[in-house]
Short mmCIF file of C-alpha atoms and ligand atoms in Angstrom, two decimals:
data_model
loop_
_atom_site.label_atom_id
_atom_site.label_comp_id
_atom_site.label_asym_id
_atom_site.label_seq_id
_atom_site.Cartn_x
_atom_site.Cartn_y
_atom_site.Cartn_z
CA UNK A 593 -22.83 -17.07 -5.88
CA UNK A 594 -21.73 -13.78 -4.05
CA UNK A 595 -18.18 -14.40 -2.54
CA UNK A 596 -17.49 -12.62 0.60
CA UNK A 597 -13.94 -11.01 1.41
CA UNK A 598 -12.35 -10.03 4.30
CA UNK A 599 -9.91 -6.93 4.29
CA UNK A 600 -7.47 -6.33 7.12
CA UNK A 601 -5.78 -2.48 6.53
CA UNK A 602 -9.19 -1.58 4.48
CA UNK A 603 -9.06 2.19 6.18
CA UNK A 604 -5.46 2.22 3.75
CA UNK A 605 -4.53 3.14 0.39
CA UNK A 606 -5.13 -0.54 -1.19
CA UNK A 607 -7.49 -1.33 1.13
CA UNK A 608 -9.93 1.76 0.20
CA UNK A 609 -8.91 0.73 -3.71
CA UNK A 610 -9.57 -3.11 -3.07
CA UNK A 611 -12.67 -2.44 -1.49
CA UNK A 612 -13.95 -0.68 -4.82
CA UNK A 613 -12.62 -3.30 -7.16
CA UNK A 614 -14.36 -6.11 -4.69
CA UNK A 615 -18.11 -4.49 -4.24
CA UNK A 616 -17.84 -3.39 -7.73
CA UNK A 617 -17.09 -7.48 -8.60
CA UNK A 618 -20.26 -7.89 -6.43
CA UNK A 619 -18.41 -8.87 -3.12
CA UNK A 620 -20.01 -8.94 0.11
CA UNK A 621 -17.25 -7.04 1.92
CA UNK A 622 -15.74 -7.35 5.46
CA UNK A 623 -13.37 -4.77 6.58
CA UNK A 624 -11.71 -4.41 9.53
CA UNK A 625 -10.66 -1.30 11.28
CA UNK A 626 -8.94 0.21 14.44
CA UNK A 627 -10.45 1.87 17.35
CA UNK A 628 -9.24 5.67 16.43
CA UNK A 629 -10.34 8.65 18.95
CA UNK A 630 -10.89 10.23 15.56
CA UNK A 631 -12.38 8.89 12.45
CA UNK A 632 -9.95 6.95 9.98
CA UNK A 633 -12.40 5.85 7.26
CA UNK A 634 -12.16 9.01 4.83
CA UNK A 635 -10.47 6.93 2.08
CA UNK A 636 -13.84 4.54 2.37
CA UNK A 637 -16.39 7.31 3.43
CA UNK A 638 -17.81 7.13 -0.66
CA UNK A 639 -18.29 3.70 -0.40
CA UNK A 640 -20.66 4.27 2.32
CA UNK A 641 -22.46 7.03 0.71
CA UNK A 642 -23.72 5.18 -2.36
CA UNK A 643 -26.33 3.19 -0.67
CA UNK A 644 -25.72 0.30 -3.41
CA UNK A 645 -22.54 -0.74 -2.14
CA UNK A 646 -23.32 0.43 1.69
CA UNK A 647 -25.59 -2.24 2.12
CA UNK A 648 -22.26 -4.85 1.03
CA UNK A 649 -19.87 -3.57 3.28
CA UNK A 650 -19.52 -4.17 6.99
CA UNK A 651 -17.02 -2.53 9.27
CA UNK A 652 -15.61 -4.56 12.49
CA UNK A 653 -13.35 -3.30 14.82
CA UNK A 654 -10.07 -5.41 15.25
CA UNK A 655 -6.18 -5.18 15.41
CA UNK A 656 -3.60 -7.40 13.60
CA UNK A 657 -1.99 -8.14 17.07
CA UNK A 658 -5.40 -9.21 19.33
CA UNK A 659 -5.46 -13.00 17.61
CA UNK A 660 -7.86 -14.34 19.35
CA UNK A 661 -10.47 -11.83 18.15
CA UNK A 662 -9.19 -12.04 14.58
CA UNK A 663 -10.00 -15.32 14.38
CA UNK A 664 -13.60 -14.83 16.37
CA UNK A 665 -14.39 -12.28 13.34
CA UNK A 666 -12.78 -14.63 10.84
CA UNK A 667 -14.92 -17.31 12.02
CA UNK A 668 -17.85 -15.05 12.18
CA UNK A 669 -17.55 -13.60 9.23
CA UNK A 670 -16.64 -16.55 7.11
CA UNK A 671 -14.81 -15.31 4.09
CA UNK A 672 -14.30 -17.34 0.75
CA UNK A 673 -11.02 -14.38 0.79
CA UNK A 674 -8.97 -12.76 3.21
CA UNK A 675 -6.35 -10.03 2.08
CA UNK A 676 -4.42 -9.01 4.72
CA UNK A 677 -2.71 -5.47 4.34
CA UNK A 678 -2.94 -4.00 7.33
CA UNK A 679 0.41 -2.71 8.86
CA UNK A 680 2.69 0.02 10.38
CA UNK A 681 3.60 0.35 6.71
CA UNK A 682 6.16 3.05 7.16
CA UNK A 683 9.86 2.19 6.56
CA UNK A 684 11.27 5.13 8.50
CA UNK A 685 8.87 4.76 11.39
CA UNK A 686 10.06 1.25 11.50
CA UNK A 687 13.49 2.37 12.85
CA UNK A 688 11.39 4.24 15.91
CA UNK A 689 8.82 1.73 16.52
CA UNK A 690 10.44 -1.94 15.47
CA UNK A 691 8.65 -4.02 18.20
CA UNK A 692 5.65 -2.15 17.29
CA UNK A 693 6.15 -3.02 13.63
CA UNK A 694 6.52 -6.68 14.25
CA UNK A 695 4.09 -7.16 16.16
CA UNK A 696 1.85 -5.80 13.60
CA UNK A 697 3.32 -7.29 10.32
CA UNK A 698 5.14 -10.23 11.86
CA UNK A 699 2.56 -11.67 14.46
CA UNK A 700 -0.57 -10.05 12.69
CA UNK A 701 0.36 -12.05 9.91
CA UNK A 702 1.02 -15.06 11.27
CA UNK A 703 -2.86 -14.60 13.67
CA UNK A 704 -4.38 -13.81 10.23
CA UNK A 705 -3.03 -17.21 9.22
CA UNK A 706 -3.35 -19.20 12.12
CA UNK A 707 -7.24 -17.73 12.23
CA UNK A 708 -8.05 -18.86 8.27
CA UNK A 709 -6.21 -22.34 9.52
CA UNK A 710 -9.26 -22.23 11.69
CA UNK A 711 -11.29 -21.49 9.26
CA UNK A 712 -9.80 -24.17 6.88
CA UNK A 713 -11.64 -26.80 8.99
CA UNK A 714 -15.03 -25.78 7.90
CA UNK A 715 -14.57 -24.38 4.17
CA UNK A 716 -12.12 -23.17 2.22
CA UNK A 717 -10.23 -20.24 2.54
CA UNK A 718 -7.25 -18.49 0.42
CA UNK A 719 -5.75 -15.62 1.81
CA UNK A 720 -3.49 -12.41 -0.08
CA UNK A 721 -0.29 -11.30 2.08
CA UNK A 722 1.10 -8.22 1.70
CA UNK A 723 4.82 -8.62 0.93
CA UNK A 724 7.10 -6.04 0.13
CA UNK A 725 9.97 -4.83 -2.38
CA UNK A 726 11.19 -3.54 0.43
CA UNK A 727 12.41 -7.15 1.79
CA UNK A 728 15.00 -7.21 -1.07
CA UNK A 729 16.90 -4.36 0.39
CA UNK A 730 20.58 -4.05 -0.09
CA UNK A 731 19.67 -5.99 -3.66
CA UNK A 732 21.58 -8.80 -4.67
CA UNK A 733 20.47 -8.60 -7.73
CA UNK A 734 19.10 -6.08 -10.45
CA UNK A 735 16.15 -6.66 -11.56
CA UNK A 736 14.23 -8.42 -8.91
CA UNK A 737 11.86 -11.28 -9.73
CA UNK A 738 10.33 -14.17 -7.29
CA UNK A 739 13.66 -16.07 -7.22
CA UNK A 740 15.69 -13.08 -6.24
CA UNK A 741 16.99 -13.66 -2.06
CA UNK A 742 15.88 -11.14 0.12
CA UNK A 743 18.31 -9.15 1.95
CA UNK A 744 16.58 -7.41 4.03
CA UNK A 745 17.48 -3.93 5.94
CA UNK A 746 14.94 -2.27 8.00
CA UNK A 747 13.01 -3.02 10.85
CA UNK A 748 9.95 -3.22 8.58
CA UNK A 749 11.57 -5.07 6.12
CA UNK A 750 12.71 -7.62 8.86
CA UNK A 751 9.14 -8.14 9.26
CA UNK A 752 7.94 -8.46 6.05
CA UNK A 753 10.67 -11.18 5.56
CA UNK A 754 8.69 -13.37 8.60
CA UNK A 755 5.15 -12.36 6.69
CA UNK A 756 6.19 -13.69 4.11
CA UNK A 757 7.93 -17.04 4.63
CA UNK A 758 5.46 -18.17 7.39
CA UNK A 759 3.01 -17.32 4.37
CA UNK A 760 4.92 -19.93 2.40
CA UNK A 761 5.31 -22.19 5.53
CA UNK A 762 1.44 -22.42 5.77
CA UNK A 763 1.15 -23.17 2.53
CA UNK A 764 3.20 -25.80 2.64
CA UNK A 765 2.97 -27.39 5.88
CA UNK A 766 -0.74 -27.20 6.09
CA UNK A 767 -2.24 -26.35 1.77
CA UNK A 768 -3.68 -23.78 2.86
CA UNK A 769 -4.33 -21.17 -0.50
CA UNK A 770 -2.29 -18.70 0.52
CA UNK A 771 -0.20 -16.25 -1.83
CA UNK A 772 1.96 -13.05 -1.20
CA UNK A 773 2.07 -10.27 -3.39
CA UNK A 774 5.65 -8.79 -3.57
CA UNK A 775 4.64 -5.49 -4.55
CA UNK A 776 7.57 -2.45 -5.21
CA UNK A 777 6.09 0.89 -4.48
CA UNK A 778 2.83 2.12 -5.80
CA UNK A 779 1.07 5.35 -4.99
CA UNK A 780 -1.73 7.46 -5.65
CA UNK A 781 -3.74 10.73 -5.01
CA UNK A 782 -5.16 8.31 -1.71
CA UNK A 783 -1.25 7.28 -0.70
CA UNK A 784 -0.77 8.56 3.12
CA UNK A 785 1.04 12.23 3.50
CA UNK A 786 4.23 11.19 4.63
CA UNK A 787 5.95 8.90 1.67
CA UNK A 788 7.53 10.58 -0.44
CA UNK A 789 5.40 11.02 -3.47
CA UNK A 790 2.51 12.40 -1.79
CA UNK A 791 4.66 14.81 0.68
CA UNK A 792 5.84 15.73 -3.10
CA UNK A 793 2.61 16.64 -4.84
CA UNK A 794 1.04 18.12 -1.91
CA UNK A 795 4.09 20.58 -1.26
CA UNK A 796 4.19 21.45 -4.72
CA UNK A 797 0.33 22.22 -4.28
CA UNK A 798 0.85 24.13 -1.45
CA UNK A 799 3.78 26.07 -2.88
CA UNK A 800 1.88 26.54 -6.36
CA UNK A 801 -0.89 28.46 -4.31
CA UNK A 802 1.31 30.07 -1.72
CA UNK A 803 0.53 27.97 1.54
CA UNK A 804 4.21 27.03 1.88
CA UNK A 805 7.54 28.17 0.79
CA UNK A 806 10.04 25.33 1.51
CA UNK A 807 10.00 21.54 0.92
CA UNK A 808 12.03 19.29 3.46
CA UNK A 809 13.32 16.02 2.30
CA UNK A 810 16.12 13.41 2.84
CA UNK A 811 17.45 11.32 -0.10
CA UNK A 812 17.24 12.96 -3.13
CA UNK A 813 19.04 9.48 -5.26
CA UNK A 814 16.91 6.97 -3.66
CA UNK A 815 15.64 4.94 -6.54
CA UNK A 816 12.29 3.12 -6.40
CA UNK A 817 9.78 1.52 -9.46
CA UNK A 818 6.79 3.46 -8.77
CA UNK A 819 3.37 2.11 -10.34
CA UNK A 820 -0.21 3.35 -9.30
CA UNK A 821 -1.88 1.94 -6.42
CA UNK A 822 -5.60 1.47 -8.28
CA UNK A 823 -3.84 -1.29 -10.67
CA UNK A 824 -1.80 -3.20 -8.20
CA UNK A 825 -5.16 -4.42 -6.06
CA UNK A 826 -6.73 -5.66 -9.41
CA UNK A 827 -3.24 -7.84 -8.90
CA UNK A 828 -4.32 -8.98 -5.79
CA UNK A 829 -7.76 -10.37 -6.75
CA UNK A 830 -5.76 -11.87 -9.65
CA UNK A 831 -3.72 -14.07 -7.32
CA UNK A 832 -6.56 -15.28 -5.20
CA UNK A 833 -8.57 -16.13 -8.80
CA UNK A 834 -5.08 -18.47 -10.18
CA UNK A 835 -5.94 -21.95 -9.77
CA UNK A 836 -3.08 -22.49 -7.09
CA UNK A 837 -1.28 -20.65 -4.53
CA UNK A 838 2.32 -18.88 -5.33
CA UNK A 839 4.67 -15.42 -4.67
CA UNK A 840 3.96 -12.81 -7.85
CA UNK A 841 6.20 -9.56 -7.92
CA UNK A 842 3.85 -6.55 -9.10
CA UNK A 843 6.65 -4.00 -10.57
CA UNK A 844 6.30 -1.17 -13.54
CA UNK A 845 9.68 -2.50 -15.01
CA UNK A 846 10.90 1.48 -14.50
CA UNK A 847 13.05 2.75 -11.83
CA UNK A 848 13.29 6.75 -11.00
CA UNK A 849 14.82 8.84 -8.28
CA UNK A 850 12.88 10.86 -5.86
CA UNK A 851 14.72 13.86 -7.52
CA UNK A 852 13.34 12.63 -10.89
CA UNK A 853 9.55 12.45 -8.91
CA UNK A 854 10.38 15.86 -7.92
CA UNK A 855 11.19 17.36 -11.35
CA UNK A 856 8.33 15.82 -13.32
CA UNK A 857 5.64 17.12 -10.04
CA UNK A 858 7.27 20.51 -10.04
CA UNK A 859 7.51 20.83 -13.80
CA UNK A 860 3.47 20.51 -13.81
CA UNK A 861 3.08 23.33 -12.02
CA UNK A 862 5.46 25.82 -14.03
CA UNK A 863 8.30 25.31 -11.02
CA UNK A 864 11.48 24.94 -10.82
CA UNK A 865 11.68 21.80 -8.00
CA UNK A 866 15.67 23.18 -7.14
CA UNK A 867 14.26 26.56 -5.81
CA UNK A 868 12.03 25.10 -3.15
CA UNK A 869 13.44 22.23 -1.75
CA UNK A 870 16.03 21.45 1.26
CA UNK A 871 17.58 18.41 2.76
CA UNK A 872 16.75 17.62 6.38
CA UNK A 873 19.34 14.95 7.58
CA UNK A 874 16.01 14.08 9.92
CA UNK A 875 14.76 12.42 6.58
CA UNK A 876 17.85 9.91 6.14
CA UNK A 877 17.28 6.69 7.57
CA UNK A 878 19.93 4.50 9.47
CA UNK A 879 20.02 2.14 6.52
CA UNK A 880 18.66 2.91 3.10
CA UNK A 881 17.33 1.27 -0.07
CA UNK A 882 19.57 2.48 -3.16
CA UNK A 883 17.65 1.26 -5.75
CA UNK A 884 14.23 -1.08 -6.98
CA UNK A 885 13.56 -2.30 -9.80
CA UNK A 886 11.37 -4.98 -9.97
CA UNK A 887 10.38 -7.30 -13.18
CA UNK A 888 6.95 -8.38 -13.55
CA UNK A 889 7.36 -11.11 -15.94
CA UNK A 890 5.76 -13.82 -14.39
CA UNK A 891 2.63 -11.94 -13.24
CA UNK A 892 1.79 -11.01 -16.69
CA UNK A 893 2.63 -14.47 -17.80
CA UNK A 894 0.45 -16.26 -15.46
CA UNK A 895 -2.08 -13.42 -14.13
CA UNK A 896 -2.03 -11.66 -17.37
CA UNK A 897 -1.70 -8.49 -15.13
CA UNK A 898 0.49 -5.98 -15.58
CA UNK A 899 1.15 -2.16 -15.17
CA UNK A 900 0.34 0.54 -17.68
CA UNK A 901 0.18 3.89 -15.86
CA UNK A 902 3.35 5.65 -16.73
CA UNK A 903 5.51 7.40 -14.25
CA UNK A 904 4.45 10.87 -16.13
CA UNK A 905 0.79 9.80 -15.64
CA UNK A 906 0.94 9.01 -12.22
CA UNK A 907 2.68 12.26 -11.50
CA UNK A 908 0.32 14.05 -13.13
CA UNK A 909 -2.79 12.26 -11.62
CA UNK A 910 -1.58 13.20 -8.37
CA UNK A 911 0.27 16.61 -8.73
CA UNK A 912 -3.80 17.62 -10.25
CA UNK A 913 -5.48 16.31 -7.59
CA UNK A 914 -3.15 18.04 -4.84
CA UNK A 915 -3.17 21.30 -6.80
CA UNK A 916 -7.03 21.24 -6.54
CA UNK A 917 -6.71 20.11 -2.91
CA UNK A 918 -4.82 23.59 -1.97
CA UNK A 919 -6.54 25.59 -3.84
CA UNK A 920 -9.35 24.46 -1.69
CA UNK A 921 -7.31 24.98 1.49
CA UNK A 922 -6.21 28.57 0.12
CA UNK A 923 -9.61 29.33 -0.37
CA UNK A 924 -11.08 27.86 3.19
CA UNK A 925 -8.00 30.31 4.61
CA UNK A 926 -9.58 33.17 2.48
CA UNK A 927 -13.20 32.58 3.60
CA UNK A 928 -11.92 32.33 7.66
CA UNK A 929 -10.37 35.45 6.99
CA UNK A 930 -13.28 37.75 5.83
P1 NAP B 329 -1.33 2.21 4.49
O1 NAP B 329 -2.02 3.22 3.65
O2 NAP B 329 -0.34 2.65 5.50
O3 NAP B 329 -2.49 1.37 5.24
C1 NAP B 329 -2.18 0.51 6.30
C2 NAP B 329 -3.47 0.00 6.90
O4 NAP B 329 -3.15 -0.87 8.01
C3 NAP B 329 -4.39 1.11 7.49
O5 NAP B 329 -5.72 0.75 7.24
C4 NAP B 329 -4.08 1.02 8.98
O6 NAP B 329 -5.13 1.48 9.78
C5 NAP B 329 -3.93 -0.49 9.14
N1 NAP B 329 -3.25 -0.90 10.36
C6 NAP B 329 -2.09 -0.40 10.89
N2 NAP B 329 -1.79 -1.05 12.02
C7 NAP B 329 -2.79 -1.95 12.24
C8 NAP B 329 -3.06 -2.88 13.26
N3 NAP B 329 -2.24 -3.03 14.31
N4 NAP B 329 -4.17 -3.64 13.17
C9 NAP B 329 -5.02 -3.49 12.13
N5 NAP B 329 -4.81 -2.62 11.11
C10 NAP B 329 -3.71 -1.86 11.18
O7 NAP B 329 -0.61 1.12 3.58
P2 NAP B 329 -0.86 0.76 2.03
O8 NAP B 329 0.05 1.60 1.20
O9 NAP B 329 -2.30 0.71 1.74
O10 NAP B 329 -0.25 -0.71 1.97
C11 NAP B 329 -1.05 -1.86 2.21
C12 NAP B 329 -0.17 -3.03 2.60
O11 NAP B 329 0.74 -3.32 1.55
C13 NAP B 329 0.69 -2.80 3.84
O12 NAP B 329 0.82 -4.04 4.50
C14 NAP B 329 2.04 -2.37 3.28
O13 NAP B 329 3.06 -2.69 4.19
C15 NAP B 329 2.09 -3.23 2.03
N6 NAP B 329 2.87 -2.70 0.91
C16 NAP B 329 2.63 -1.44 0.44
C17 NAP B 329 3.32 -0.97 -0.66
C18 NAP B 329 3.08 0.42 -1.20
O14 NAP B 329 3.92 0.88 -1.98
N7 NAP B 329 1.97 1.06 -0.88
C19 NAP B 329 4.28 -1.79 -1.29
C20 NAP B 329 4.47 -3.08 -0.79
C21 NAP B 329 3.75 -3.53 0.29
P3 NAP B 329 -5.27 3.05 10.22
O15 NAP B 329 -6.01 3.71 9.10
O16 NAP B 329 -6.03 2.96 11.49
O17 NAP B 329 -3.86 3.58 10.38
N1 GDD B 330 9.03 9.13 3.43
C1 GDD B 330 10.03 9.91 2.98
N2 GDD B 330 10.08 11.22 3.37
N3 GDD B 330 10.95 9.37 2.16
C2 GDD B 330 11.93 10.18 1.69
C3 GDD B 330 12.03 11.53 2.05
C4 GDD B 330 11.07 12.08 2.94
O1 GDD B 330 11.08 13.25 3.30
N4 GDD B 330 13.11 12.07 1.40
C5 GDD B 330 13.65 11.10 0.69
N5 GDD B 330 12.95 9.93 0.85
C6 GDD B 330 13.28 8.64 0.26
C7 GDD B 330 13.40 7.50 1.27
O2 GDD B 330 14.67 7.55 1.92
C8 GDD B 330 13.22 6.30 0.36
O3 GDD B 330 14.44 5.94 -0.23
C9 GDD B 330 12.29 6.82 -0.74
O4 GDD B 330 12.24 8.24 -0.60
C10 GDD B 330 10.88 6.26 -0.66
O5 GDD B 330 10.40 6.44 0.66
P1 GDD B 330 8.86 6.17 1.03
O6 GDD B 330 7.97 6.91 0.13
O7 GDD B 330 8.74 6.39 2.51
O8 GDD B 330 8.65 4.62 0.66
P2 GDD B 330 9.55 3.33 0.96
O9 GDD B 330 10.14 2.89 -0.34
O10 GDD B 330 10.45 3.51 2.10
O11 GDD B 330 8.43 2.28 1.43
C11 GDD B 330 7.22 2.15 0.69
O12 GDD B 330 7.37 1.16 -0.31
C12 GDD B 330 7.60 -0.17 0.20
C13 GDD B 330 7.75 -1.08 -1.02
O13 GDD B 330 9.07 -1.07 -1.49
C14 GDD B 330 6.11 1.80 1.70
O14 GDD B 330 4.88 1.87 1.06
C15 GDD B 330 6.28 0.40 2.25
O15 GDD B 330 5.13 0.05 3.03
C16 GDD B 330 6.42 -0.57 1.06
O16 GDD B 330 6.56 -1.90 1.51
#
C-alpha cells in the first residue's frame, strides 16, 4: 500500500534529499513550506519537473511555530510518517536570533508532536526528529554515542536539547513512535552557502575562475565528522522502518578541521588554500564547538546503516560541482558584457 509522508524543512538540504529517497520508495509526499516573497523550492524544483514524481508530491504552506495549522495539515494530510527538519538550522545565527530559534526548533517541535498526538487518535503515526551533534557541545566525552550527556552551548543547541527530550517524553508518556536522529554534520553540493563547507568549495570555485580573490573565515581548528548529506536521510527512513522507536547517532567515525576541509578543496583545484584565505573575528562565535566525533555503532548494528563517502570524496563531489557552478557565473559575466 502507498505510505504517505509528511516533511517539515522539505525546501532544505535533507529535506530536498529525503524527498528523492521517499517518491523514489513510491511515497505519496507532503511537504511543507514557508511563505517566501521569493521562491525557496530550487533544491525541489527537479522533482517537480519529472511529471512521474510531480503528480506524488504536494506542497502546503505552513510554519513550525503556527500549531494550530500544523496540526489542521497533519490531520488533513494524514501521514503514516512525519520527519520533521525544519529549523533556523544555523549555529551562529542562533547567537543573533535565539528566541527566534526556539521558537522554531523548540516549540515547532513540540506542535509537530502535539499535532501527530492528534493524529494518534485515528491511526498510527511515527514521526523522525531532527537532533543534533551539536547538543553535545563542550563534549564530555570523545567519541560520542547515544549514552553520551549533552552539554550543550549555543542558542541552537539549547534548542535542540528541548527537541529532543520532549521527543523522548512523548514517547514515553504517551507511545507515540517517535525517534530522533542525532546526526553530526553532513553536507553536500545542495548544503546552504553559509556553513562552512559550502562557503569553502564555492570560494575556491570562484577564486579558481577569477570571481574572487580572498576567502573570509573564523575558526580555522574547529573539528567536526563530516559525512554526505544524500546517505544520512536513507538513515532517517531507516529509523521510522525499525520495529520500535529509539535515539540513533549518524556519524562517519572521522573527525577533520575546517583547515583540513580547506586543504583537500583547494588542493583540487591546483591552489594553495594559505594564499587566499583570512580570518574575520566576525566568524568566531561567543562559544564554540572544539571538536565531534561521533560513533555510529549502534546504527549499523541495528539499522544496518552506515556511512561510506569518504571525506576526500565528499570534497571532491562538491569542490566539482562548485567549480562548474562559476564557471557558469564567469561565463553569464562574459555574455552581459559583450
Ligand atoms: P537547512 O538546509 O537549513 O533547511 C532547513 C529547512 O527548515 C528549510 O526548508 C527552511 O525553509 C525550513 N524552516 C526554517 N524555519 C522554518 C519555520 N519556522 N517553519 C517551517 N520551516 C522552516 O537544514 P538541513 O541541513 O537540511 O538540516 C535539516 C534539519 O536537520 C534541521 O533541523 C537541522 O537543524 C538538522 N541537522 C542538520 C545537520 C546538518 O549537518 N545538516 C546536522 C544535525 C541536525 P526555508 O527554505 O524557507 O528557509
Ligand atoms: N559557518 C561558518 N562560517 N563556520 C565557520 C566559519 C565561517 O566562516 N569559519 C570557521 N567556521 C567553523 C565554525 O566556527 C564551526 O566550528 C565549524 O566551522 C562548522 O560550522 P558550520 O558549517 O556553520 O556548522 P556547525 O557545526 O556550526 O552546525 C552544523 O552542524 C550541526 C551538527 O553538528 C549545522 O548544520 C547545524 O544545523 C547542525 O545541527
Amino acid at each position: 500500500m502507498t505510505k504517505t509522508a509528511l516533511i517539515t524543512g522539505i525546501t532544505g538540504q535533507d529535506g530536498s534529499y529525503l524527498a528523492e529517497l521517499l517518491l523514489h520508495k513510491e511515497y505519496l509526499v507532503h511537504g511543507m513550506l514557508r511563505r517566501s516573497s521569493t521562491f525557496s523550492t530550487s533544491r525541489i524544483d527537479h522533482l517537480y519537473r519529472d511529471r512521474h514524481e510531480e503528480s506524488r508530491l504536494r506542497l502546503h504552506y505552513g510554519d513550525l511555530t503556527d500549531g494550530q495549522a500544523l496540526t489542521n495539515l497533519v490531520l488533513a494530510v494524514q501521514p503514516d510518517e512525519i520527519y520533521n527538519l525544519g529549523a533556523q538550522s544555523h549555529v551562529r545565527v542562533s547567537y543573533d536570533q535565539p528566541v527566534y530559534t526556539l521558537q522554531t526548533i523548540g516549540v515547532g517541535t513540540l506542535n509537530v508532536l502535539e499535532a501527530a498526538r492528534q493524529l494518534m487518535r485515528s491511526k498510527p503515526v511515527r514521526v523522525y526528529q531532527a537532533s543534533s551533534s551539536e547538543m553535545f557541545g563542550k563534549v564530555l566525552e570523545t567519541p560520542q554515542t547515544e549514552r553520551t550527556p549533552f552539554n550543550p552551548q549555543s542558542p541552537y543547541a539549547c534548542a535542540k536539547a528541548y527537541g529532543h527530550f520532549q521527543t523522548v517524553n512523548y514517547r514515553r508518556g504517551y507511545d507515540l513512535f517517535a525517534s530522533n536522529g542525532i546526526l553530526f554534520n553532513h553536507e553536500s553540493e545542495r548544503r546552504g552557502e553559509t556553513f562552512v563547507t559550502r562557503k569553502i568549495t564555492r570560494a575556491a570555485g570562484r577564486i579558481k575562475v577569477g570571481l574572487q580573490k580572498k576567502l573570509f573565515l573564523g575558526n580555522l581548528d574547529a573539528k567536526r565528522d563530516w559525512g554526505y548529506a544524500r546517505e544520512y536521510v536513507e538513515g532517517m527512513w531507516r529509523m521510522l522502518q525499525h520495529h520500535e522507536p529509539d535515539d540513533f547517532v549518524m556519524a562517519t567515525g572521522r573527525t577533520a578541521s575546517v583547515r583540513d576541509f580547506c586543504r583537500l578543496v583547494f588542493e583540487q583545484l591546483d591552489l594553495d588554500y594559505e594564499e587566499f584565505i583570512e580570518i574575520d573575528p566576525n566568524y568566531f562565535r561567543p562559544a564554540e564547538v572544539d571538536v565531534l566525533l561521533g560513533d555510529a555503532t549502534k546504527a549499523k548494528e541495528v539499522l544496518g546503516w552506515e556511512a561510506t563517502t569518504t571525506l576526500e570524496e565528499l570534497a571532491r563531489i562538491m569542490t566539482a560541482h562548485d567549480y562548474d557552478l562559476a564557471l557558469r557565473e564567469a561565463h553569464a559575466k562574459r555574455f552581459d558584457a559583450d
